[in-house]
Coordinates of C-alpha atoms in Angstrom, one line a residue:
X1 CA 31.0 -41.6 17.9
X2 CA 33.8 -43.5 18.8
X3 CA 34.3 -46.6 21.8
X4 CA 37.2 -46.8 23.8
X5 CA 37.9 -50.0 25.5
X6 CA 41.1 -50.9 27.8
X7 CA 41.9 -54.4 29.1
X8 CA 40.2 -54.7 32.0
X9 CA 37.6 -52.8 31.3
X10 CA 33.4 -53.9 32.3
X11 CA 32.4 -52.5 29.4
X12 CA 33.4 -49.8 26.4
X13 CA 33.4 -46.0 26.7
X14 CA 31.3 -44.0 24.4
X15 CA 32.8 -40.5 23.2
X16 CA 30.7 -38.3 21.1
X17 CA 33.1 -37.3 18.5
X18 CA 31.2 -35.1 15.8
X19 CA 28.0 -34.1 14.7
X20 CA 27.5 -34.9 10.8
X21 CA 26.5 -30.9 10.0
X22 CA 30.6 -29.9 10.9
X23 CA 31.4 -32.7 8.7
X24 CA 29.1 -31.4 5.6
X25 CA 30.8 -28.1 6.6
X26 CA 34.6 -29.2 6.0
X27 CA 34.1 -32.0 3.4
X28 CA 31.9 -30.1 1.1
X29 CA 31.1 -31.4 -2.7
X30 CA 33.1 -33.2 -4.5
X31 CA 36.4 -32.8 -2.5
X32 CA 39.4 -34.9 -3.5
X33 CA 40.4 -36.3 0.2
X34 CA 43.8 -37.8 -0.3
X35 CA 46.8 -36.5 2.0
X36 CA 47.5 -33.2 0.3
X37 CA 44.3 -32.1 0.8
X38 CA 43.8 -28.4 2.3
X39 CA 41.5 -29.1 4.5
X40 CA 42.9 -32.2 5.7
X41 CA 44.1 -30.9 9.1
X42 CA 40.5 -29.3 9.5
X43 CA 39.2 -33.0 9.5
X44 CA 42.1 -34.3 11.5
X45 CA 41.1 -31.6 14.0
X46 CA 37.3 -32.4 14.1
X47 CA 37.7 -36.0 14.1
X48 CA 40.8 -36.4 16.7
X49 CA 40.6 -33.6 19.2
X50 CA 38.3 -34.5 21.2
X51 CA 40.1 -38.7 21.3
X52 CA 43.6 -37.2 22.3
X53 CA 43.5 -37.5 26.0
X54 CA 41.9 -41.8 25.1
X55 CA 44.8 -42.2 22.5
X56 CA 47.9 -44.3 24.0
X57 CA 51.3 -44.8 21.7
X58 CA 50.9 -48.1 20.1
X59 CA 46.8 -48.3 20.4
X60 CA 44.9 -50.1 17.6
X61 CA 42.3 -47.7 16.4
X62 CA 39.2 -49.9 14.2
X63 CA 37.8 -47.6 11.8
X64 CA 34.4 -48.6 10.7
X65 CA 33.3 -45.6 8.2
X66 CA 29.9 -44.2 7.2
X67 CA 28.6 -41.8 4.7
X68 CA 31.7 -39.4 3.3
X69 CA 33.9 -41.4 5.7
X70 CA 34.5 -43.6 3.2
X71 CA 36.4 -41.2 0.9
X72 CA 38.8 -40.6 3.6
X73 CA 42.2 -42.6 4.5
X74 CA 42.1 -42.4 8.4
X75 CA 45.9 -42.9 8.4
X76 CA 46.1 -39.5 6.2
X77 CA 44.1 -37.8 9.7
X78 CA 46.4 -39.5 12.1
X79 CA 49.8 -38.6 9.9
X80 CA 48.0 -34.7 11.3
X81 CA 47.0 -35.5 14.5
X82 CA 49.1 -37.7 16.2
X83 CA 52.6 -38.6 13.7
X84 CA 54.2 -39.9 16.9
X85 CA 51.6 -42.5 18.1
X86 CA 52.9 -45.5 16.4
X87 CA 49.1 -46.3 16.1
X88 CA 47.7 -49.4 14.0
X89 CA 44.4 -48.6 12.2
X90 CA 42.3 -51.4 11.0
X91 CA 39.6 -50.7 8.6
X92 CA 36.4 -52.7 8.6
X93 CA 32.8 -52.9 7.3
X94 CA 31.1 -53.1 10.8
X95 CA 32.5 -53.6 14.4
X96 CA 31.6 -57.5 14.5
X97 CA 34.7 -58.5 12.1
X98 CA 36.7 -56.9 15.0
X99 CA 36.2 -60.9 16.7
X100 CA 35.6 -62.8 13.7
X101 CA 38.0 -65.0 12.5
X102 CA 37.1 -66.0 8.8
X103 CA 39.8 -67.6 7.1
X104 CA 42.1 -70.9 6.1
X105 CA 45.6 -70.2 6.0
X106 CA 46.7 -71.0 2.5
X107 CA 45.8 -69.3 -1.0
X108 CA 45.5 -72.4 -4.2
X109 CA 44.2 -70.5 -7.2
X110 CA 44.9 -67.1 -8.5
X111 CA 44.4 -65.4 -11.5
X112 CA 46.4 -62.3 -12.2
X113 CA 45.2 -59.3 -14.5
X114 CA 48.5 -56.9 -15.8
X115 CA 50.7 -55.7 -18.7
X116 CA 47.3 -55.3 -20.3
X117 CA 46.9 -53.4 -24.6
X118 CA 44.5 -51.1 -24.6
X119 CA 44.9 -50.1 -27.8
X120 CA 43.4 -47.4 -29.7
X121 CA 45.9 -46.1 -31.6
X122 CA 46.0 -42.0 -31.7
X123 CA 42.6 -41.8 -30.0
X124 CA 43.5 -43.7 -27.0
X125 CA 42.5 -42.1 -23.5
X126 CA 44.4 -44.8 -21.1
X127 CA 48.1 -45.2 -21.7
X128 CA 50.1 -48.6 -21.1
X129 CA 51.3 -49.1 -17.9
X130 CA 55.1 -50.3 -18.1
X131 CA 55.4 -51.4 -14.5
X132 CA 52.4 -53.5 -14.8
X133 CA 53.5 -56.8 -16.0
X134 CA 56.3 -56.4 -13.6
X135 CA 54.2 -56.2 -10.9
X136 CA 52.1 -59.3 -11.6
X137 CA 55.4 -61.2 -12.4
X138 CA 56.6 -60.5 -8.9
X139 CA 53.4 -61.2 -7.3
X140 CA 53.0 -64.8 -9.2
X141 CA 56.6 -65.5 -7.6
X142 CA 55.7 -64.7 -4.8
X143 CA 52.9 -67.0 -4.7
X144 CA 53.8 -70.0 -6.6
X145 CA 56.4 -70.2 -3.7
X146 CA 53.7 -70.8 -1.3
X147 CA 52.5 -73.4 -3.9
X148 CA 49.4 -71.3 -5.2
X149 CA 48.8 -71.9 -8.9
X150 CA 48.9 -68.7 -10.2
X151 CA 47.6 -67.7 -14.2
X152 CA 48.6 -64.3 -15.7
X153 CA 46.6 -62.8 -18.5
X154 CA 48.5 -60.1 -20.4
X155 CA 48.4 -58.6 -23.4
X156 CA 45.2 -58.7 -25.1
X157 CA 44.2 -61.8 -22.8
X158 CA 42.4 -59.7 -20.3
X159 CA 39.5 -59.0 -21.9
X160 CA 36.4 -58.4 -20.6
X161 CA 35.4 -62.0 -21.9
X162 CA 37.8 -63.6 -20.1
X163 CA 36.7 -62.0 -16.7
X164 CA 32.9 -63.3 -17.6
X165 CA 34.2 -66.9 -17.9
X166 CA 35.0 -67.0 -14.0
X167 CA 32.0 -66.7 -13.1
X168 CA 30.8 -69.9 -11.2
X169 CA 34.4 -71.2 -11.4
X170 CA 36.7 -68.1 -9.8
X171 CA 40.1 -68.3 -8.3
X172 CA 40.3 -67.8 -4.8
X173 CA 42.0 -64.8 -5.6
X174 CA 42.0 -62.0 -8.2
X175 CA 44.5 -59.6 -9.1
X176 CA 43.9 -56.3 -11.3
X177 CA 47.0 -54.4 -12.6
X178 CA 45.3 -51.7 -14.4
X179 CA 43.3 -48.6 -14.8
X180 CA 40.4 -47.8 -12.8
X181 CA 37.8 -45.1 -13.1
X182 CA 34.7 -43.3 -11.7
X183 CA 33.1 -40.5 -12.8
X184 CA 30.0 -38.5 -11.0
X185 CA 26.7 -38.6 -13.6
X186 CA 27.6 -34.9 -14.0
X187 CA 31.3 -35.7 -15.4
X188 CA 30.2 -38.3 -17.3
X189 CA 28.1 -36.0 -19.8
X190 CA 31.5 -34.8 -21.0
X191 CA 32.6 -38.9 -21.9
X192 CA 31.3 -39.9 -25.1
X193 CA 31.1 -43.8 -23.6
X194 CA 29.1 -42.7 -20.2
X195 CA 27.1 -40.1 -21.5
X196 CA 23.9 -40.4 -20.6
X197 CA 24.3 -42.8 -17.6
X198 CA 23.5 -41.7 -14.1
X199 CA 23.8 -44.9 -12.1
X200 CA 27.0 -45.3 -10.2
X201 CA 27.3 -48.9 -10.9
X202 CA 27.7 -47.7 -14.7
X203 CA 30.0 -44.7 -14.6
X204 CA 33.0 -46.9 -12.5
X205 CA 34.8 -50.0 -13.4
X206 CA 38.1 -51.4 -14.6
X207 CA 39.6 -50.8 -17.9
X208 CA 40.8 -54.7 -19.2
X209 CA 42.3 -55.8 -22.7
X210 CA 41.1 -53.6 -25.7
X211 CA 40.1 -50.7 -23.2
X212 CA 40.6 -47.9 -25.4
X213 CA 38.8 -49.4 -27.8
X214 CA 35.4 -49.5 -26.6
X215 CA 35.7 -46.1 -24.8
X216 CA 36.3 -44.2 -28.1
X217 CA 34.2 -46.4 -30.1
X218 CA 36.6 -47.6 -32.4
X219 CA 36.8 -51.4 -33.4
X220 CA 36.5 -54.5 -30.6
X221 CA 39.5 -56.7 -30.6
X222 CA 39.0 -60.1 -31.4
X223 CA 36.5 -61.6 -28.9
X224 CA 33.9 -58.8 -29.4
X225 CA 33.4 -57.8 -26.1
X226 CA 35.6 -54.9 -25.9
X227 CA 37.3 -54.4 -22.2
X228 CA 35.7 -52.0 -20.2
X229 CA 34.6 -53.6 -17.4
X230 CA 32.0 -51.3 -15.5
X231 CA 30.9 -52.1 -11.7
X232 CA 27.4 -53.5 -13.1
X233 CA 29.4 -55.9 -15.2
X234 CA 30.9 -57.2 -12.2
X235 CA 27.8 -57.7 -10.1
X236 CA 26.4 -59.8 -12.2
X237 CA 29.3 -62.4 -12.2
X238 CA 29.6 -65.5 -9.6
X239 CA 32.6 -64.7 -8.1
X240 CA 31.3 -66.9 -4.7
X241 CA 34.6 -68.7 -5.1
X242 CA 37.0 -65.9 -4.6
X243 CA 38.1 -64.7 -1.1
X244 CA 40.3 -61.5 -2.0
X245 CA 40.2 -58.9 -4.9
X246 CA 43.5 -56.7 -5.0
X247 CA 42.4 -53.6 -6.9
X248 CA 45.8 -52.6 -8.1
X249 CA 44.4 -49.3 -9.8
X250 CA 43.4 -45.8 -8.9
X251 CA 40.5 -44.9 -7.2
X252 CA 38.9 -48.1 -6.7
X253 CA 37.5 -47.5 -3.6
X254 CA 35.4 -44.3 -5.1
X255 CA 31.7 -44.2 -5.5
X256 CA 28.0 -43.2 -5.0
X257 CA 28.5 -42.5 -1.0
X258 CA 25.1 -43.8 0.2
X259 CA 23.0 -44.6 3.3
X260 CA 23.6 -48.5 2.1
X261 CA 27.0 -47.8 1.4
X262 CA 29.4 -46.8 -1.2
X263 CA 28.1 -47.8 -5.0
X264 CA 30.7 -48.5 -7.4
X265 CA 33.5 -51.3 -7.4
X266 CA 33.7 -52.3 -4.0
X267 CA 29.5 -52.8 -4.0
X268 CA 30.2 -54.5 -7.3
X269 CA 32.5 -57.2 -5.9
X270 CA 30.5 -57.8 -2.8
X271 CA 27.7 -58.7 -4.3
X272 CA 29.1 -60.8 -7.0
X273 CA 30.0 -63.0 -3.7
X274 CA 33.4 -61.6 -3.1
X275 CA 35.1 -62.1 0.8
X276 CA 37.6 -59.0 0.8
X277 CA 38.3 -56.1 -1.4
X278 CA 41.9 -54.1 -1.3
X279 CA 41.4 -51.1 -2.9
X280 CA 42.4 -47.4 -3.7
X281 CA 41.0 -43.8 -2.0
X282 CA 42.9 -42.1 -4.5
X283 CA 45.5 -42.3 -7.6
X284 CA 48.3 -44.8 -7.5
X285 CA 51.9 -44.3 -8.9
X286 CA 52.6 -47.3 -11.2
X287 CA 56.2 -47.7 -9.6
X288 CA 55.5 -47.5 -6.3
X289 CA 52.9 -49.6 -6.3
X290 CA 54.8 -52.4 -7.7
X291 CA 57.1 -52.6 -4.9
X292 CA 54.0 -51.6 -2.5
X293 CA 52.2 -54.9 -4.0
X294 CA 55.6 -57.0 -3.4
X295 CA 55.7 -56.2 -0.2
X296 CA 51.7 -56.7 0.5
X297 CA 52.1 -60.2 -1.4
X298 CA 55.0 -61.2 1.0
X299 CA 53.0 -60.0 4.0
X300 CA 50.2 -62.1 2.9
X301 CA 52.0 -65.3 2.6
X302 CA 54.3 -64.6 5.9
X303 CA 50.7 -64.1 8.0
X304 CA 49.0 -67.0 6.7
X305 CA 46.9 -64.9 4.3
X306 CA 45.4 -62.7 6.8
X307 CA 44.8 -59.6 4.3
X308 CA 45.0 -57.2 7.4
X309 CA 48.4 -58.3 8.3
X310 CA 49.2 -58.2 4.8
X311 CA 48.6 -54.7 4.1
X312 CA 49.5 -53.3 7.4
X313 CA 53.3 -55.1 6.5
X314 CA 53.2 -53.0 3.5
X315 CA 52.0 -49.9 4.7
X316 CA 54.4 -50.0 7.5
X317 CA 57.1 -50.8 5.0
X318 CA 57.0 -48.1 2.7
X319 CA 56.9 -45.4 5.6
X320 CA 60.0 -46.9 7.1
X321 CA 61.2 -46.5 3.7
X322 CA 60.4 -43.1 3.7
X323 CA 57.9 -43.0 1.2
X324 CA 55.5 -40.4 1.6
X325 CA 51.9 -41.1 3.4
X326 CA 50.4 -40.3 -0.5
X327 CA 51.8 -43.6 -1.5
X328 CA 50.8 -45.8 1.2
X329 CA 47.8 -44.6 2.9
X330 CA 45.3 -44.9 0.2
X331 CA 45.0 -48.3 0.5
X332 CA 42.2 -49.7 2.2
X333 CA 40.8 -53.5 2.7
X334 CA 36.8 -53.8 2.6
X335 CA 35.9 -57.0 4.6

């Protein structure tokens, strides 16, 4: 369903939209749901038609997914349905955040993960990401600027370790430059480090420091602990203290689609206490998305850290650029 509301108004319109058996009919298994997509105008279609005649140029649309909705970038839809509208979408976790107003206006702490060594030598199955220390250089200039006191761990910093020993004690912000991954239990028979695991909160995480070294089950670097950092991990970490997580790596935002919710990362970091989660519906060029995250980091500071204004300046950004939908509309915040 979807609610229409004009200024003015007594109260909101209802408009049934879809029933959930012609979504199961278009989405399918296992469908990749990124802008390329063939069946993407199919879903544009279902999910927009019958909203045309309620859609006005320059409307805010507040997209509050369910089920396999959450695999889907509604900007991809409206790039289909309406490319003229000029539309803003906001994404959010339930329609109450559309009033509530949560945050201070200033960011003190940060801690930045990029430039990471996987190591692994000739077995290695995540390469080193060149743009990556880049990115988190720009973004800790960006920040000290707006006198945030900003830590990078590089190299073979990042482990896994390192992460734990936040716990209680996190920055108010945390910023991962790196590879993600999830994998469905079926794809993880194939992975010699998931085999055998069926829980979603076990087959998706982060790769940190050392990476490649625990996922092909060659020697841990020098702390022990190796650096893949799975979605259980993070759960079990006090991360009360932070108010954003930039997930700065591809498909982040994937998971266990369930009636509680999607499991994986972005359950991971809400119940280890975090505020908001920016995160990826699909994979993420290492270039772009260093000048994506300079221009999100620059948003956030010009809008008094207001993560929505943030990443709505970025998005809008790289499409004035000229840049593709594939590169900017996979990015969604979880509130």
């Amino acid at each position: 369903a979807a609610f229409v509301y004009r200024k003015g108004w007594d109260y909101p319109k209802m408009i049934e939209v879809f029933k959930g058996k012609e979504l199961d009919e278009i989405v399918g298994a296992g469908t990749s749901w990124d802008i390329y997509s063939s069946e993407i105008k199919d879903l544009a279609k279902l999910l927009f038609k019958p909203l045309k005649k309620y859609i006005d140029k320059g409307d805010v649309i507040y997209w509050v997914p369910s089920g396999d909705l959450h695999k889907i970038s509604v900007e991809s839809l409206l790039m289909q349905a309406a490319p003229d509208a000029d539309l803003t979408v906001r994404q959010l976790s339930s329609a109450r955040m559309i009033v509530e107003n949560k945050y201070e206006s200033d960011m003190h702490s940060a801690v930045l993960y990029g430039g990471l060594e996987y190591s692994g030598g000739d077995s290695s199955r995540f390469d080193e990401l060149p743009e990556s220390y880049e990115e988190v250089c720009l973004v800790k200039d960006i920040l000290e600027g707006a006198d945030c006191d900003v830590r990078i761990l590089d190299g073979l910093a990042g482990t896994e370790q390192s992460f734990v020993e936040y716990s209680n004690r996190s920055p108010e912000l945390l910023h991962f430059s790196t590879h993600g991954f999830y994998y469905s239990s079926n794809e993880a028979e194939s992975v010699n480090a998931l085999s055998g695991f069926n829980n979603a909160m076990f087959l998706s995480g982060l790769i940190l420091s050392g990476g490649n070294n625990e996922w092909t089950g060659t020697n841990l670097i020098y702390d022990g602990t190796g650096g893949v950092l799975t979605a259980d991990d993070i759960a079990k970490v006090d991360l009360s203290g932070t108010r954003l997580v930039v997930l700065s790596a591809c498909e982040t935002a994937q998971g266990e689609v369930t009636a509680e919710g999607v499991y994986g990362l972005q359950r991971a970091f809400k119940k280890a206490g975090v505020n908001e989660i920016v995160m990826t519906l699909w994979h993420v060029n290492d270039i772009v998305s260093k000048h994506f995250m300079a221009e999100f980091y620059t948003g956030l500071v010009e809008n008094d850290f207001k993560t929505e204004l943030a990443l709505m300046h970025a998005k809008k950004t790289l499409r004035d650029a000229g840049y593709s939908p594939y590169y900017w509309a996979g990015y969604v915040l979880l509130d």
